[in-house]
Amino acid sequence: MRKELEIKLTPAEAFDPTRWKLIVANLLRIPAGRIYHLRPIKRSIDARHKVFYRLKVEVFIGEHLPFSEKISAPVYPDVRNRTPVIIVGAGPAGLFAALTLLGHGYKPVIFERGKDVKARKFDISMLNRGEKLNPDSNYCFGEGGAGTYSDGKLYTRSTKRGNVTDILNTLVAHGASEDILIDAHPHIGTDKLPGIIASIRRSIIESGGEVHFNIKVTGLIIKNDKVKGVTDDSGNEFRAESVILATGHSARDVFEFLHKQGIALEAKPFALGVRIEHPQQLIDSIQYHLPERGPHLPAATYNLVTQVGGRGVFSFCMCPGGIIVPAATGPDETVVNGMSNSKRNSAYANSGIAVAIEPEDWKQFEASGPFAALELQQSIERKAWDAAGNSLKAPAQRLSDFIENRVSASLPESSYNPGLVSVSLNEILPDFLSSRLKQAFADFDAKMRGYLTSEAVLVGVESRTSSPVRIPRNNETLQSPQVGGFYPCGEGAGYAGGIVSSAIDGVRCALAVAGKPT
Ligand SMILES: Cc1cc2nc3c(=O)[nH]c(=O)nc-3n(C[C@H](O)[C@H](O)[C@H](O)COP(=O)(O)OP(=O)(O)OC[C@H]3O[C@@H](n4cnc5c(N)ncnc54)[C@H](O)[C@@H]3O)c2cc1C
């Protein structure tokens, strides 16, 4: 017999399955020995008053977990001699498109401008030391895409658009902890993600798919309104009747070549702001109502949203126990983002705080056309670069000084390794952004007392929240209405935001290639 029930656990009990069994047996008034298996279904923290965990479990009474319900690595067919499908970009969208194609008997051929995930680490380290940016291998470009050296948060709002559980199961089959299947806010961590990405690559190659690094795609081959393949920056041509383009939100050169080839593009609303960093202990004490979180609670997180002047202002990609990282992809621009390792054990809590940007915002700068939003994004990144003294350092200001319009006389310690430069962020951000941010911080402080503090530092700029350009595609076929066989995919094309939703979009594009329902 199987039963589902929810149990309330102290933080110390939450990760101790032996305790769960005893508590469940007690609740059901049966001997613990009658419980053959306990399957956790959902685990979440309830910190509204006293902090405890809620754990939903499936109880197997006098019955074992059937083998068919265990998660095992998927077995893909050999596709060596099957129809090739070109995938440009090895981010979550490209990799999950590749796995799905394997499952349907197609041969995925991935071209990635960056390096494999191990070699990429070297360039990431150089960036963290503030030494040099490699425009093809950085926090956004390289195997695994933008999500590899990240916090690896796996929650998404896009449950309707695909099967989130399938994505999480595939990650577990490639080495992620089963905890991601039950945690309400699952995350993997930057120390674990590279191994999972490498394991996905092995699945693709072992089944006869191909993964090519250091190949920058610079054009589509089009004949009679149908795609016939792609070209690269060395003049090579690669042929296939279907091309999935999953190049992410930062491949500005891809938008340029598409535009030159006459593919329609649209400016797209996105969001821009700053990254805020607090001492983690401060966020813990606000969220858990405790002076110290102790050994059993994770670094506390938050999720804040408000409306100011008709625009949403929201926390974005919050990284508890994380660090702020340099996430630019080209010269003369400053962009920051955040990441954490699996233990989330740094002394800092950082989060993007972004303001939604709509067409009227770029119109006030008299910008129009498909690159209008991108140009606004780029101009702010360039101002940030100039303000930081043309280096990988980042412009920064204490939160309280930002609110009161004064340059900080000193900056607090920060996790941002290349270093901070004290500036007035008002001079980097247009007024319609900085005024909304100021009001939003006051609103956030009303929700989390102590959030607005001089101990917090704002670091600029958080500009790569989503793509500022959309590549139109047919809602049903997911192909470009102009070029048959061409599938704009993932975050860069404007159809996803975040690791899981990009992976889901990759699956959908692959299903569309295979002629299956999406
Ligand atoms: C530091 C950081 C932290 C993040 N943290 C999180 C998080 O915790 N959770 C979350 O959900 N999201 C996070 N994100 C966002 C997430 O990474 C993206 O939403 C997601 O990776 C988008 O997936 P994608 O496959 O569409 O594109 P991307 O991941 O951007 O992948 C695109 C790939 O295409 C390649 N490419 C680009 N141009 C070319 C070309 N011309 N030729 C060949 N290859 C090309 C790039 O090198 C890249 O590998 C983070 C992003 C960053 C930068």
JSON list of C-alpha atoms in Angstrom, two decimals, residues 329-431:
[
{"chain": "A", "resi": 329, "resn": "THR", "atom": "CA", "xyz": [31.37, 39.17, -23.56]},
{"chain": "A", "resi": 330, "resn": "GLY", "atom": "CA", "xyz": [33.03, 41.99, -25.47]},
{"chain": "A", "resi": 331, "resn": "PRO", "atom": "CA", "xyz": [35.56, 44.78, -25.01]},
{"chain": "A", "resi": 332, "resn": "ASP", "atom": "CA", "xyz": [34.71, 48.14, -23.43]},
{"chain": "A", "resi": 333, "resn": "GLU", "atom": "CA", "xyz": [31.65, 46.96, -21.51]},
{"chain": "A", "resi": 334, "resn": "THR", "atom": "CA", "xyz": [31.00, 46.12, -17.87]},
{"chain": "A", "resi": 335, "resn": "VAL", "atom": "CA", "xyz": [28.39, 43.51, -17.00]},
{"chain": "A", "resi": 336, "resn": "VAL", "atom": "CA", "xyz": [27.97, 41.66, -13.71]},
{"chain": "A", "resi": 337, "resn": "ASN", "atom": "CA", "xyz": [26.06, 38.55, -12.67]},
{"chain": "A", "resi": 338, "resn": "GLY", "atom": "CA", "xyz": [26.18, 36.10, -9.77]},
{"chain": "A", "resi": 339, "resn": "MET", "atom": "CA", "xyz": [27.07, 32.50, -9.01]},
{"chain": "A", "resi": 340, "resn": "SER", "atom": "CA", "xyz": [27.41, 30.14, -6.03]},
{"chain": "A", "resi": 341, "resn": "ASN", "atom": "CA", "xyz": [28.87, 26.76, -5.39]},
{"chain": "A", "resi": 342, "resn": "SER", "atom": "CA", "xyz": [26.69, 23.84, -4.28]},
{"chain": "A", "resi": 343, "resn": "LYS", "atom": "CA", "xyz": [27.25, 24.59, -0.58]},
{"chain": "A", "resi": 344, "resn": "ARG", "atom": "CA", "xyz": [26.41, 28.27, -1.01]},
{"chain": "A", "resi": 345, "resn": "ASN", "atom": "CA", "xyz": [28.94, 29.04, 1.67]},
{"chain": "A", "resi": 346, "resn": "SER", "atom": "CA", "xyz": [30.48, 32.43, 0.86]},
{"chain": "A", "resi": 347, "resn": "ALA", "atom": "CA", "xyz": [29.97, 35.25, 3.34]},
{"chain": "A", "resi": 348, "resn": "TYR", "atom": "CA", "xyz": [27.83, 37.20, 0.86]},
{"chain": "A", "resi": 349, "resn": "ALA", "atom": "CA", "xyz": [24.31, 37.21, -0.55]},
{"chain": "A", "resi": 350, "resn": "ASN", "atom": "CA", "xyz": [23.94, 38.83, -3.97]},
{"chain": "A", "resi": 351, "resn": "SER", "atom": "CA", "xyz": [21.05, 39.37, -6.32]},
{"chain": "A", "resi": 352, "resn": "GLY", "atom": "CA", "xyz": [20.27, 41.27, -9.49]},
{"chain": "A", "resi": 353, "resn": "ILE", "atom": "CA", "xyz": [17.71, 44.02, -8.98]},
{"chain": "A", "resi": 354, "resn": "ALA", "atom": "CA", "xyz": [16.30, 44.84, -12.38]},
{"chain": "A", "resi": 355, "resn": "VAL", "atom": "CA", "xyz": [13.72, 47.21, -13.81]},
{"chain": "A", "resi": 356, "resn": "ALA", "atom": "CA", "xyz": [11.52, 46.07, -16.70]},
{"chain": "A", "resi": 357, "resn": "ILE", "atom": "CA", "xyz": [12.35, 48.01, -19.86]},
{"chain": "A", "resi": 358, "resn": "GLU", "atom": "CA", "xyz": [9.58, 48.62, -22.38]},
{"chain": "A", "resi": 359, "resn": "PRO", "atom": "CA", "xyz": [9.54, 50.13, -25.92]},
{"chain": "A", "resi": 360, "resn": "GLU", "atom": "CA", "xyz": [8.70, 53.65, -24.62]},
{"chain": "A", "resi": 361, "resn": "ASP", "atom": "CA", "xyz": [11.98, 53.59, -22.68]},
{"chain": "A", "resi": 362, "resn": "TRP", "atom": "CA", "xyz": [14.16, 53.12, -25.74]},
{"chain": "A", "resi": 363, "resn": "LYS", "atom": "CA", "xyz": [11.93, 55.40, -27.81]},
{"chain": "A", "resi": 364, "resn": "GLN", "atom": "CA", "xyz": [12.79, 58.33, -25.50]},
{"chain": "A", "resi": 365, "resn": "PHE", "atom": "CA", "xyz": [16.37, 57.92, -26.76]},
{"chain": "A", "resi": 366, "resn": "GLU", "atom": "CA", "xyz": [14.98, 58.06, -30.31]},
{"chain": "A", "resi": 367, "resn": "ALA", "atom": "CA", "xyz": [16.12, 54.52, -30.87]},
{"chain": "A", "resi": 368, "resn": "SER", "atom": "CA", "xyz": [14.08, 52.34, -33.21]},
{"chain": "A", "resi": 369, "resn": "GLY", "atom": "CA", "xyz": [14.44, 49.19, -35.28]},
{"chain": "A", "resi": 370, "resn": "PRO", "atom": "CA", "xyz": [15.43, 45.69, -34.18]},
{"chain": "A", "resi": 371, "resn": "PHE", "atom": "CA", "xyz": [18.55, 46.81, -32.31]},
{"chain": "A", "resi": 372, "resn": "ALA", "atom": "CA", "xyz": [16.94, 49.64, -30.33]},
{"chain": "A", "resi": 373, "resn": "ALA", "atom": "CA", "xyz": [16.75, 47.72, -27.01]},
{"chain": "A", "resi": 374, "resn": "LEU", "atom": "CA", "xyz": [20.20, 46.20, -27.56]},
{"chain": "A", "resi": 375, "resn": "GLU", "atom": "CA", "xyz": [21.70, 49.65, -28.20]},
{"chain": "A", "resi": 376, "resn": "LEU", "atom": "CA", "xyz": [20.24, 50.97, -24.93]},
{"chain": "A", "resi": 377, "resn": "GLN", "atom": "CA", "xyz": [21.67, 47.91, -23.11]},
{"chain": "A", "resi": 378, "resn": "GLN", "atom": "CA", "xyz": [25.09, 48.35, -24.73]},
{"chain": "A", "resi": 379, "resn": "SER", "atom": "CA", "xyz": [25.27, 52.10, -24.09]},
{"chain": "A", "resi": 380, "resn": "ILE", "atom": "CA", "xyz": [24.72, 51.56, -20.35]},
{"chain": "A", "resi": 381, "resn": "GLU", "atom": "CA", "xyz": [27.34, 48.77, -20.26]},
{"chain": "A", "resi": 382, "resn": "ARG", "atom": "CA", "xyz": [29.83, 51.13, -21.96]},
{"chain": "A", "resi": 383, "resn": "LYS", "atom": "CA", "xyz": [29.13, 53.91, -19.47]},
{"chain": "A", "resi": 384, "resn": "ALA", "atom": "CA", "xyz": [29.78, 51.42, -16.68]},
{"chain": "A", "resi": 385, "resn": "TRP", "atom": "CA", "xyz": [33.09, 50.47, -18.32]},
{"chain": "A", "resi": 386, "resn": "ASP", "atom": "CA", "xyz": [34.19, 54.11, -18.57]},
{"chain": "A", "resi": 387, "resn": "ALA", "atom": "CA", "xyz": [33.12, 54.78, -14.98]},
{"chain": "A", "resi": 388, "resn": "ALA", "atom": "CA", "xyz": [35.18, 51.82, -13.74]},
{"chain": "A", "resi": 389, "resn": "GLY", "atom": "CA", "xyz": [38.32, 53.21, -15.40]},
{"chain": "A", "resi": 390, "resn": "ASN", "atom": "CA", "xyz": [38.26, 50.97, -18.48]},
{"chain": "A", "resi": 391, "resn": "SER", "atom": "CA", "xyz": [39.09, 47.81, -16.60]},
{"chain": "A", "resi": 392, "resn": "LEU", "atom": "CA", "xyz": [37.40, 44.62, -15.37]},
{"chain": "A", "resi": 393, "resn": "LYS", "atom": "CA", "xyz": [36.75, 46.40, -12.07]},
{"chain": "A", "resi": 394, "resn": "ALA", "atom": "CA", "xyz": [33.09, 47.29, -11.59]},
{"chain": "A", "resi": 395, "resn": "PRO", "atom": "CA", "xyz": [31.43, 50.58, -10.63]},
{"chain": "A", "resi": 396, "resn": "ALA", "atom": "CA", "xyz": [29.86, 50.45, -7.18]},
{"chain": "A", "resi": 397, "resn": "GLN", "atom": "CA", "xyz": [28.11, 52.49, -4.51]},
{"chain": "A", "resi": 398, "resn": "ARG", "atom": "CA", "xyz": [26.80, 51.78, -1.04]},
{"chain": "A", "resi": 399, "resn": "LEU", "atom": "CA", "xyz": [23.02, 51.36, -1.16]},
{"chain": "A", "resi": 400, "resn": "SER", "atom": "CA", "xyz": [22.40, 54.17, 1.34]},
{"chain": "A", "resi": 401, "resn": "ASP", "atom": "CA", "xyz": [24.67, 56.52, -0.66]},
{"chain": "A", "resi": 402, "resn": "PHE", "atom": "CA", "xyz": [22.86, 55.65, -3.89]},
{"chain": "A", "resi": 403, "resn": "ILE", "atom": "CA", "xyz": [19.55, 56.59, -2.26]},
{"chain": "A", "resi": 404, "resn": "GLU", "atom": "CA", "xyz": [21.04, 59.86, -1.00]},
{"chain": "A", "resi": 405, "resn": "ASN", "atom": "CA", "xyz": [22.90, 60.71, -4.21]},
{"chain": "A", "resi": 406, "resn": "ARG", "atom": "CA", "xyz": [26.43, 60.78, -2.84]},
{"chain": "A", "resi": 407, "resn": "VAL", "atom": "CA", "xyz": [29.53, 58.95, -3.92]},
{"chain": "A", "resi": 408, "resn": "SER", "atom": "CA", "xyz": [30.61, 56.48, -1.23]},
{"chain": "A", "resi": 409, "resn": "ALA", "atom": "CA", "xyz": [33.66, 57.59, 0.71]},
{"chain": "A", "resi": 410, "resn": "SER", "atom": "CA", "xyz": [34.52, 53.91, 1.15]},
{"chain": "A", "resi": 411, "resn": "LEU", "atom": "CA", "xyz": [33.08, 50.64, -0.11]},
{"chain": "A", "resi": 412, "resn": "PRO", "atom": "CA", "xyz": [32.41, 47.53, 1.97]},
{"chain": "A", "resi": 413, "resn": "GLU", "atom": "CA", "xyz": [34.30, 44.28, 1.42]},
{"chain": "A", "resi": 414, "resn": "SER", "atom": "CA", "xyz": [32.85, 42.49, -1.59]},
{"chain": "A", "resi": 415, "resn": "SER", "atom": "CA", "xyz": [33.00, 39.09, -3.29]},
{"chain": "A", "resi": 416, "resn": "TYR", "atom": "CA", "xyz": [33.67, 40.74, -6.67]},
{"chain": "A", "resi": 417, "resn": "ASN", "atom": "CA", "xyz": [37.24, 39.63, -7.18]},
{"chain": "A", "resi": 418, "resn": "PRO", "atom": "CA", "xyz": [38.48, 42.03, -9.90]},
{"chain": "A", "resi": 419, "resn": "GLY", "atom": "CA", "xyz": [37.70, 44.93, -7.54]},
{"chain": "A", "resi": 420, "resn": "LEU", "atom": "CA", "xyz": [35.21, 47.78, -7.20]},
{"chain": "A", "resi": 421, "resn": "VAL", "atom": "CA", "xyz": [35.49, 51.49, -8.05]},
{"chain": "A", "resi": 422, "resn": "SER", "atom": "CA", "xyz": [33.44, 53.99, -6.06]},
{"chain": "A", "resi": 423, "resn": "VAL", "atom": "CA", "xyz": [31.23, 56.01, -8.44]},
{"chain": "A", "resi": 424, "resn": "SER", "atom": "CA", "xyz": [27.81, 57.61, -8.66]},
{"chain": "A", "resi": 425, "resn": "LEU", "atom": "CA", "xyz": [25.62, 54.97, -10.28]},
{"chain": "A", "resi": 426, "resn": "ASN", "atom": "CA", "xyz": [23.18, 57.78, -11.13]},
{"chain": "A", "resi": 427, "resn": "GLU", "atom": "CA", "xyz": [25.65, 58.81, -13.80]},
{"chain": "A", "resi": 428, "resn": "ILE", "atom": "CA", "xyz": [25.60, 55.39, -15.43]},
{"chain": "A", "resi": 429, "resn": "LEU", "atom": "CA", "xyz": [21.91, 54.56, -15.20]},
{"chain": "A", "resi": 430, "resn": "PRO", "atom": "CA", "xyz": [19.33, 56.69, -17.01]},
{"chain": "A", "resi": 431, "resn": "ASP", "atom": "CA", "xyz": [17.01, 58.55, -14.66]}
]
